[in-house]
Short mmCIF file of C-alpha atoms in Angstrom, two decimals:
data_model
loop_
_atom_site.label_atom_id
_atom_site.label_comp_id
_atom_site.label_asym_id
_atom_site.label_seq_id
_atom_site.Cartn_x
_atom_site.Cartn_y
_atom_site.Cartn_z
CA UNK A 1 -17.97 -25.51 -14.37
CA UNK A 2 -16.42 -28.23 -16.55
CA UNK A 3 -14.06 -27.07 -19.23
CA UNK A 4 -15.55 -27.07 -22.73
CA UNK A 5 -13.29 -28.84 -25.20
CA UNK A 6 -13.26 -28.70 -28.99
CA UNK A 7 -12.51 -32.39 -29.43
CA UNK A 8 -11.00 -34.17 -32.41
CA UNK A 9 -11.54 -37.75 -33.66
CA UNK A 10 -7.82 -38.44 -33.41
CA UNK A 11 -4.88 -37.16 -31.36
CA UNK A 12 -3.40 -34.09 -32.98
CA UNK A 13 0.04 -35.08 -31.68
CA UNK A 14 0.43 -38.82 -32.41
CA UNK A 15 -2.63 -39.37 -34.66
CA UNK A 16 -4.09 -42.07 -32.39
CA UNK A 17 -7.84 -42.53 -32.86
CA UNK A 18 -9.78 -41.29 -29.84
CA UNK A 19 -13.30 -42.18 -28.67
CA UNK A 20 -15.62 -39.22 -28.14
CA UNK A 21 -15.46 -39.39 -24.33
CA UNK A 22 -11.63 -39.26 -24.21
CA UNK A 23 -10.32 -35.98 -22.87
CA UNK A 24 -6.67 -37.06 -23.15
CA UNK A 25 -4.76 -39.31 -25.51
CA UNK A 26 -3.89 -42.68 -23.87
CA UNK A 27 -0.78 -43.00 -26.04
CA UNK A 28 1.00 -39.65 -25.55
CA UNK A 29 -1.10 -37.91 -22.88
CA UNK A 30 -1.91 -34.76 -24.88
CA UNK A 31 -5.23 -33.08 -24.12
CA UNK A 32 -7.93 -33.73 -26.69
CA UNK A 33 -8.74 -30.10 -27.33
CA UNK A 34 -8.50 -28.14 -30.58
CA UNK A 35 -6.87 -24.86 -29.57
CA UNK A 36 -7.64 -23.12 -32.87
CA UNK A 37 -11.32 -22.17 -32.63
CA UNK A 38 -13.70 -19.71 -34.27
CA UNK A 39 -13.95 -16.33 -32.56
CA UNK A 40 -17.50 -17.17 -31.50
CA UNK A 41 -16.16 -20.04 -29.38
CA UNK A 42 -13.88 -17.66 -27.45
CA UNK A 43 -16.76 -15.25 -26.89
CA UNK A 44 -18.93 -18.13 -25.68
CA UNK A 45 -16.20 -19.36 -23.29
CA UNK A 46 -15.70 -15.86 -21.91
CA UNK A 47 -19.43 -15.48 -21.35
CA UNK A 48 -19.64 -18.77 -19.46
CA UNK A 49 -16.56 -17.91 -17.35
CA UNK A 50 -18.01 -14.53 -16.40
CA UNK A 51 -21.45 -16.01 -15.73
CA UNK A 52 -19.88 -18.62 -13.44
CA UNK A 53 -17.92 -15.89 -11.61
CA UNK A 54 -21.08 -13.79 -11.34
CA UNK A 55 -23.02 -16.69 -9.81
CA UNK A 56 -20.26 -17.36 -7.27
CA UNK A 57 -20.18 -13.69 -6.38
CA UNK A 58 -23.92 -13.48 -5.75
CA UNK A 59 -23.91 -16.71 -3.76
CA UNK A 60 -21.08 -15.33 -1.62
CA UNK A 61 -22.63 -11.95 -0.74
CA UNK A 62 -25.10 -13.02 1.96
CA UNK A 63 -22.71 -15.29 3.93
CA UNK A 64 -19.90 -12.77 3.45
CA UNK A 65 -21.91 -9.91 4.95
CA UNK A 66 -24.07 -11.62 7.55
CA UNK A 67 -22.36 -14.90 8.48
CA UNK A 68 -18.84 -14.20 9.78
CA UNK A 69 -16.30 -16.96 9.07
CA UNK A 70 -18.78 -18.95 6.94
CA UNK A 71 -16.77 -18.52 3.74
CA UNK A 72 -13.54 -19.26 5.58
CA UNK A 73 -14.95 -22.52 7.01
CA UNK A 74 -16.38 -23.48 3.61
CA UNK A 75 -12.98 -22.95 1.98
CA UNK A 76 -11.21 -24.86 4.75
CA UNK A 77 -13.62 -27.80 4.38
CA UNK A 78 -13.06 -27.91 0.62
CA UNK A 79 -16.38 -26.36 -0.53
CA UNK A 80 -14.78 -23.89 -2.93
CA UNK A 81 -16.65 -24.22 -6.21
CA UNK A 82 -19.81 -22.41 -5.09
CA UNK A 83 -18.16 -19.30 -3.66
CA UNK A 84 -15.80 -16.63 -4.89
CA UNK A 85 -12.14 -17.28 -4.06
CA UNK A 86 -10.65 -15.38 -1.08
CA UNK A 87 -8.03 -13.58 -3.18
CA UNK A 88 -10.54 -12.44 -5.79
CA UNK A 89 -12.93 -11.24 -3.09
CA UNK A 90 -10.13 -9.31 -1.38
CA UNK A 91 -8.94 -7.71 -4.63
CA UNK A 92 -12.49 -6.70 -5.56
CA UNK A 93 -13.19 -5.05 -2.21
CA UNK A 94 -9.78 -3.36 -1.93
CA UNK A 95 -10.08 -1.87 -5.41
CA UNK A 96 -13.52 -0.47 -4.55
CA UNK A 97 -12.30 0.95 -1.23
CA UNK A 98 -9.13 2.61 -2.50
CA UNK A 99 -10.88 3.92 -5.59
CA UNK A 100 -13.52 5.61 -3.43
CA UNK A 101 -10.83 6.95 -1.08
CA UNK A 102 -8.85 8.39 -3.99
CA UNK A 103 -12.03 9.93 -5.40
CA UNK A 104 -12.86 11.68 -2.12
CA UNK A 105 -9.35 13.02 -1.51
CA UNK A 106 -8.95 14.17 -5.12
CA UNK A 107 -12.24 16.04 -4.84
CA UNK A 108 -11.14 17.62 -1.56
CA UNK A 109 -7.85 18.72 -3.10
CA UNK A 110 -9.65 20.22 -6.10
CA UNK A 111 -11.94 22.23 -3.82
CA UNK A 112 -9.14 23.35 -1.52
CA UNK A 113 -7.74 26.86 -1.65
CA UNK A 114 -4.20 25.55 -1.22
CA UNK A 115 -2.09 25.04 -4.34
CA UNK A 116 -1.27 21.33 -4.53
CA UNK A 117 0.30 21.70 -7.98
CA UNK A 118 3.18 23.85 -6.73
CA UNK A 119 6.56 22.13 -6.52
CA UNK A 120 7.85 21.47 -3.02
CA UNK A 121 10.94 23.58 -3.72
CA UNK A 122 8.72 26.57 -4.51
CA UNK A 123 6.82 26.50 -1.24
CA UNK A 124 7.65 29.41 1.08
CA UNK A 125 8.80 31.66 -1.70
CA UNK A 126 7.27 35.13 -1.61
CA UNK A 127 6.18 36.03 -5.12
CA UNK A 128 4.44 39.22 -4.10
CA UNK A 129 5.76 42.62 -5.10
CA UNK A 130 8.58 43.73 -2.83
CA UNK A 131 9.40 47.39 -2.20
CA UNK A 132 13.13 48.02 -1.82
CA UNK A 133 13.24 50.54 0.95
CA UNK A 134 16.41 51.24 2.99
CA UNK A 135 15.88 51.01 6.67
CA UNK A 136 16.93 54.17 8.48
CA UNK A 137 18.98 53.40 11.58
CA UNK A 138 20.22 55.64 14.35
CA UNK A 139 23.89 55.94 15.32
CA UNK A 140 23.26 53.89 18.46
CA UNK A 141 21.72 51.05 16.40
CA UNK A 142 24.64 51.07 13.95
CA UNK A 143 27.11 50.97 16.84
CA UNK A 144 25.24 48.08 18.45
CA UNK A 145 25.21 46.13 15.17
CA UNK A 146 28.96 46.60 14.79
CA UNK A 147 29.61 45.28 18.32
CA UNK A 148 27.48 42.21 17.62
CA UNK A 149 29.43 41.44 14.45
CA UNK A 150 32.76 41.76 16.30
CA UNK A 151 31.59 39.41 19.08
CA UNK A 152 30.31 36.91 16.54
CA UNK A 153 33.63 36.93 14.66
CA UNK A 154 35.64 36.37 17.89
CA UNK A 155 33.34 33.54 18.91
CA UNK A 156 33.77 31.83 15.55
CA UNK A 157 37.56 32.26 15.75
CA UNK A 158 37.81 30.64 19.19
CA UNK A 159 35.47 27.76 18.29
CA UNK A 160 37.40 24.40 18.17
CA UNK A 161 37.55 22.71 14.75
CA UNK A 162 35.00 19.98 14.08
CA UNK A 163 36.27 16.43 14.50
CA UNK A 164 35.88 14.94 11.05
CA UNK A 165 36.48 11.42 12.37
CA UNK A 166 33.43 11.57 14.63
CA UNK A 167 30.66 9.37 13.25
CA UNK A 168 27.11 10.62 13.11
CA UNK A 169 24.09 8.61 14.15
CA UNK A 170 23.64 5.93 11.50
CA UNK A 171 19.87 6.33 11.56
CA UNK A 172 19.61 10.09 11.86
CA UNK A 173 17.58 12.27 9.54
CA UNK A 174 18.18 15.97 10.16
CA UNK A 175 17.69 19.23 8.31
CA UNK A 176 19.71 22.43 8.42
CA UNK A 177 18.47 25.98 8.23
CA UNK A 178 20.03 26.28 4.80
CA UNK A 179 17.79 23.55 3.41
CA UNK A 180 20.29 20.70 3.46
CA UNK A 181 19.43 17.16 4.55
CA UNK A 182 21.47 14.54 6.38
CA UNK A 183 20.18 11.02 5.84
CA UNK A 184 21.45 7.81 7.45
CA UNK A 185 24.46 9.66 8.80
CA UNK A 186 26.03 9.91 5.34
CA UNK A 187 25.90 13.71 5.29
CA UNK A 188 23.73 13.90 2.16
CA UNK A 189 23.05 17.61 1.87
CA UNK A 190 21.24 19.00 -1.13
CA UNK A 191 20.74 22.76 -0.84
CA UNK A 192 19.61 23.33 -4.42
CA UNK A 193 17.45 20.40 -5.67
CA UNK A 194 17.04 21.92 -9.14
CA UNK A 195 20.78 22.18 -9.70
CA UNK A 196 21.37 18.76 -8.12
CA UNK A 197 18.77 17.17 -10.40
CA UNK A 198 20.50 18.56 -13.50
CA UNK A 199 23.82 17.15 -12.30
CA UNK A 200 22.34 13.73 -11.45
CA UNK A 201 20.46 13.52 -14.76
CA UNK A 202 23.55 14.43 -16.78
CA UNK A 203 24.57 11.82 -19.35
CA UNK A 204 28.10 13.12 -19.81
CA UNK A 205 29.24 12.80 -16.18
CA UNK A 206 30.12 9.56 -14.44
CA UNK A 207 28.48 8.64 -11.15
CA UNK A 208 31.65 9.54 -9.25
CA UNK A 209 31.83 12.93 -10.94
CA UNK A 210 28.20 13.63 -10.10
CA UNK A 211 28.64 12.72 -6.44
CA UNK A 212 31.89 14.69 -6.20
CA UNK A 213 30.11 17.73 -7.62
CA UNK A 214 27.46 17.41 -4.91
CA UNK A 215 30.14 16.71 -2.26
CA UNK A 216 28.48 13.42 -1.28
CA UNK A 217 30.27 10.15 -0.58
CA UNK A 218 30.01 7.98 -3.68
CA UNK A 219 28.11 4.82 -2.72
CA UNK A 220 25.20 3.03 -4.37
CA UNK A 221 22.71 3.94 -1.64
CA UNK A 222 23.87 7.54 -1.43
CA UNK A 223 23.49 7.92 -5.19
CA UNK A 224 20.01 6.36 -5.14
CA UNK A 225 18.88 8.47 -2.17
CA UNK A 226 20.24 11.66 -3.72
CA UNK A 227 18.36 11.02 -6.95
CA UNK A 228 15.10 10.27 -5.13
CA UNK A 229 15.44 13.33 -2.86
CA UNK A 230 15.74 15.61 -5.87
CA UNK A 231 12.81 13.93 -7.61
CA UNK A 232 10.60 14.34 -4.55
CA UNK A 233 11.72 17.95 -4.04
CA UNK A 234 10.90 18.79 -7.65
CA UNK A 235 7.46 17.15 -7.53
CA UNK A 236 4.12 18.56 -6.42
CA UNK A 237 2.02 17.38 -3.45
CA UNK A 238 -0.60 16.20 -5.94
CA UNK A 239 1.94 14.00 -7.76
CA UNK A 240 3.18 12.56 -4.46
CA UNK A 241 -0.36 11.84 -3.33
CA UNK A 242 -1.29 10.05 -6.57
CA UNK A 243 1.89 7.98 -6.37
CA UNK A 244 1.27 6.95 -2.76
CA UNK A 245 -2.40 6.14 -3.42
CA UNK A 246 -1.38 3.87 -6.31
CA UNK A 247 1.12 2.02 -4.14
CA UNK A 248 -0.99 1.79 -0.97
CA UNK A 249 -3.09 -1.22 -2.12
CA UNK A 250 0.11 -3.06 -3.04
CA UNK A 251 1.66 -2.33 0.36
CA UNK A 252 -1.49 -3.59 2.11
CA UNK A 253 -1.51 -6.77 0.02
CA UNK A 254 2.15 -7.42 0.87
CA UNK A 255 1.39 -6.94 4.59
CA UNK A 256 -1.42 -9.53 4.60
CA UNK A 257 0.88 -12.57 5.04
CA UNK A 258 2.42 -10.87 8.09
CA UNK A 259 -1.02 -10.23 9.59
CA UNK A 260 -1.95 -13.87 8.96
CA UNK A 261 1.30 -15.11 10.51
CA UNK A 262 0.71 -12.94 13.57
CA UNK A 263 -2.80 -14.37 13.98
CA UNK A 264 -1.56 -17.91 13.39
CA UNK A 265 0.84 -17.62 16.34
CA UNK A 266 -2.14 -17.43 18.73
CA UNK A 267 -3.43 -20.84 17.59
CA UNK A 268 -0.24 -22.86 17.21
CA UNK A 269 -1.02 -24.96 20.28
CA UNK A 270 -4.77 -25.35 19.85
CA UNK A 271 -6.41 -28.77 20.17
CA UNK A 272 -7.26 -28.75 16.49
CA UNK A 273 -4.28 -28.16 14.25
CA UNK A 274 -4.70 -25.08 12.05
CA UNK A 275 -2.55 -24.57 9.01
CA UNK A 276 -1.09 -21.19 8.13
CA UNK A 277 -3.09 -21.09 4.89
CA UNK A 278 -6.30 -21.19 6.93
CA UNK A 279 -5.24 -18.12 8.91
CA UNK A 280 -4.32 -16.44 5.63
CA UNK A 281 -7.77 -17.15 4.15
CA UNK A 282 -9.38 -15.87 7.37
CA UNK A 283 -7.30 -12.68 7.09
CA UNK A 284 -8.32 -12.20 3.46
CA UNK A 285 -12.01 -12.53 4.30
CA UNK A 286 -11.96 -10.21 7.32
CA UNK A 287 -9.98 -7.54 5.46
CA UNK A 288 -12.43 -7.82 2.57
CA UNK A 289 -15.28 -7.07 4.95
CA UNK A 290 -13.43 -4.08 6.42
CA UNK A 291 -12.74 -2.70 2.93
CA UNK A 292 -16.40 -3.14 1.97
CA UNK A 293 -17.69 -1.25 5.03
CA UNK A 294 -15.12 1.50 4.48
CA UNK A 295 -16.21 1.72 0.84
CA UNK A 296 -19.83 2.27 1.92
CA UNK A 297 -18.78 4.83 4.53
CA UNK A 298 -16.58 6.76 2.08
CA UNK A 299 -19.36 6.91 -0.50
CA UNK A 300 -21.89 8.18 2.05
CA UNK A 301 -19.41 10.83 3.18
CA UNK A 302 -18.56 11.81 -0.40
CA UNK A 303 -22.17 12.40 -1.48
CA UNK A 304 -22.96 14.34 1.72
CA UNK A 305 -25.93 12.24 2.71
CA UNK A 306 -25.59 13.54 6.28
CA UNK A 307 -24.12 16.42 8.24
CA UNK A 308 -20.75 16.27 10.03
CA UNK A 309 -22.19 15.05 13.34
CA UNK A 310 -24.06 12.18 11.68
CA UNK A 311 -20.97 11.28 9.61
CA UNK A 312 -18.92 11.02 12.82
CA UNK A 313 -21.55 8.72 14.36
CA UNK A 314 -21.65 6.69 11.13
CA UNK A 315 -17.89 6.06 11.17
CA UNK A 316 -18.03 5.13 14.84
CA UNK A 317 -20.77 2.63 13.98
CA UNK A 318 -18.71 1.23 11.09
CA UNK A 319 -15.70 0.67 13.37
CA UNK A 320 -17.96 -1.02 15.96
CA UNK A 321 -19.47 -3.29 13.30
CA UNK A 322 -16.00 -4.29 12.11
CA UNK A 323 -14.85 -5.07 15.66
CA UNK A 324 -17.90 -7.24 16.33
CA UNK A 325 -17.69 -8.97 12.95
CA UNK A 326 -14.02 -9.91 13.33
CA UNK A 327 -14.52 -11.08 16.93
CA UNK A 328 -17.49 -13.30 15.97
CA UNK A 329 -15.60 -14.63 12.95
CA UNK A 330 -12.57 -15.46 15.09
CA UNK A 331 -14.80 -17.20 17.66
CA UNK A 332 -16.64 -19.27 15.04
CA UNK A 333 -13.66 -20.28 12.94
CA UNK A 334 -11.17 -21.17 15.67
CA UNK A 335 -13.91 -22.58 17.93
CA UNK A 336 -12.66 -21.44 21.31
CA UNK A 337 -14.50 -19.92 24.29
CA UNK A 338 -15.66 -16.32 24.39
CA UNK A 339 -13.23 -15.29 27.13
CA UNK A 340 -10.17 -16.89 25.53
CA UNK A 341 -11.18 -15.55 22.11
CA UNK A 342 -11.64 -12.05 23.55
CA UNK A 343 -8.18 -12.13 25.16
CA UNK A 344 -6.53 -13.29 21.94
CA UNK A 345 -8.59 -10.85 19.90
CA UNK A 346 -7.57 -7.91 22.11
CA UNK A 347 -3.86 -8.75 22.08
CA UNK A 348 -3.92 -9.43 18.36
CA UNK A 349 -5.71 -6.12 17.66
CA UNK A 350 -3.06 -4.22 19.62
CA UNK A 351 -0.17 -5.94 17.83
CA UNK A 352 -1.98 -5.62 14.51
CA UNK A 353 -2.19 -1.83 14.92
CA UNK A 354 1.55 -1.60 15.58
CA UNK A 355 2.42 -3.82 12.60
CA UNK A 356 0.00 -1.89 10.38
CA UNK A 357 1.51 1.53 11.11
CA UNK A 358 5.10 0.28 10.91
CA UNK A 359 4.34 -1.66 7.74
CA UNK A 360 2.68 1.31 6.06
CA UNK A 361 5.49 3.65 7.10
CA UNK A 362 8.34 1.44 5.88
CA UNK A 363 6.34 0.21 2.90
CA UNK A 364 5.62 3.71 1.62
CA UNK A 365 9.19 4.77 2.42
CA UNK A 366 10.49 1.82 0.38
CA UNK A 367 8.23 2.60 -2.57
CA UNK A 368 9.56 6.17 -2.56
CA UNK A 369 12.92 4.72 -3.63
CA UNK A 370 11.22 4.02 -6.96
CA UNK A 371 9.40 7.36 -7.24
CA UNK A 372 9.63 8.59 -10.81
#
């Protein structure tokens, strides 16, 4: 839709007289548009912009759902005005999908008997009434306990001292029985997250003093990891879930260029030259379709339109539809034979699964560095 301009009889910049059909000043190049308009003009422009978007959306629905790769081919051929843009379509479908997913999981958590609002540090604590009752032991049991303590003391005395110069695995993540954690081989052990959080949040201590108090080597990464560990430990599962769900769409959006690059590698030496942007648009459209089908499936599951057996069949059908849709779209857009397309599709699907899980794992782990 052509931009509506509030034109003036002369250039507002250099005062040159302008004919009515001039959109720009021939003398200075400024656009012939009066930026200061009545509020009704802004409302009218907004209405026309939304109406144009709405028309593109409705025109895009049928080819998007029932004609795989049609929108991708139309975009590649330059026919972009009549259909919704790939990025906007992807964002719309991903928001719907993740919103429905969050709704279902939140409802499940609310109906669960488990307490998801208990801090992680409080899990495992027995708050029930304890009866202090001395255990009565026989002489033989007392003698046996004494012998065990003597043996344990001798064993500890004869144990060689630990070599402090020995380096730990630089990528190890271990936990001790006392609740400490060792991350990245830096021996970051936090036994009391509540106390550690108070030290790390102190405004009177320097960073070095804080790390010395926790007996952790003072480096930037150690300080950052220590702060995040205490924040996570002092949070509830519900808070962690909400944080991850908010970041998951962002992680998926960041991974899209990698998925497109991986797909583009399979068609680098095709007869017709394909640009990376075309593979990216194809990836946006196929992911949009997957999100839409998942959105429908999640809603049907949430409102209990069927029993568990039917729901399982429904999700199996949704996965089958997605597999067929993506295969047909790949065949139509890249225009290669069925056998060659199937081979590339199978290998790509396998690699895609690996990249997806690794990307989600490291992406969520990275976002946890900014957990608040």
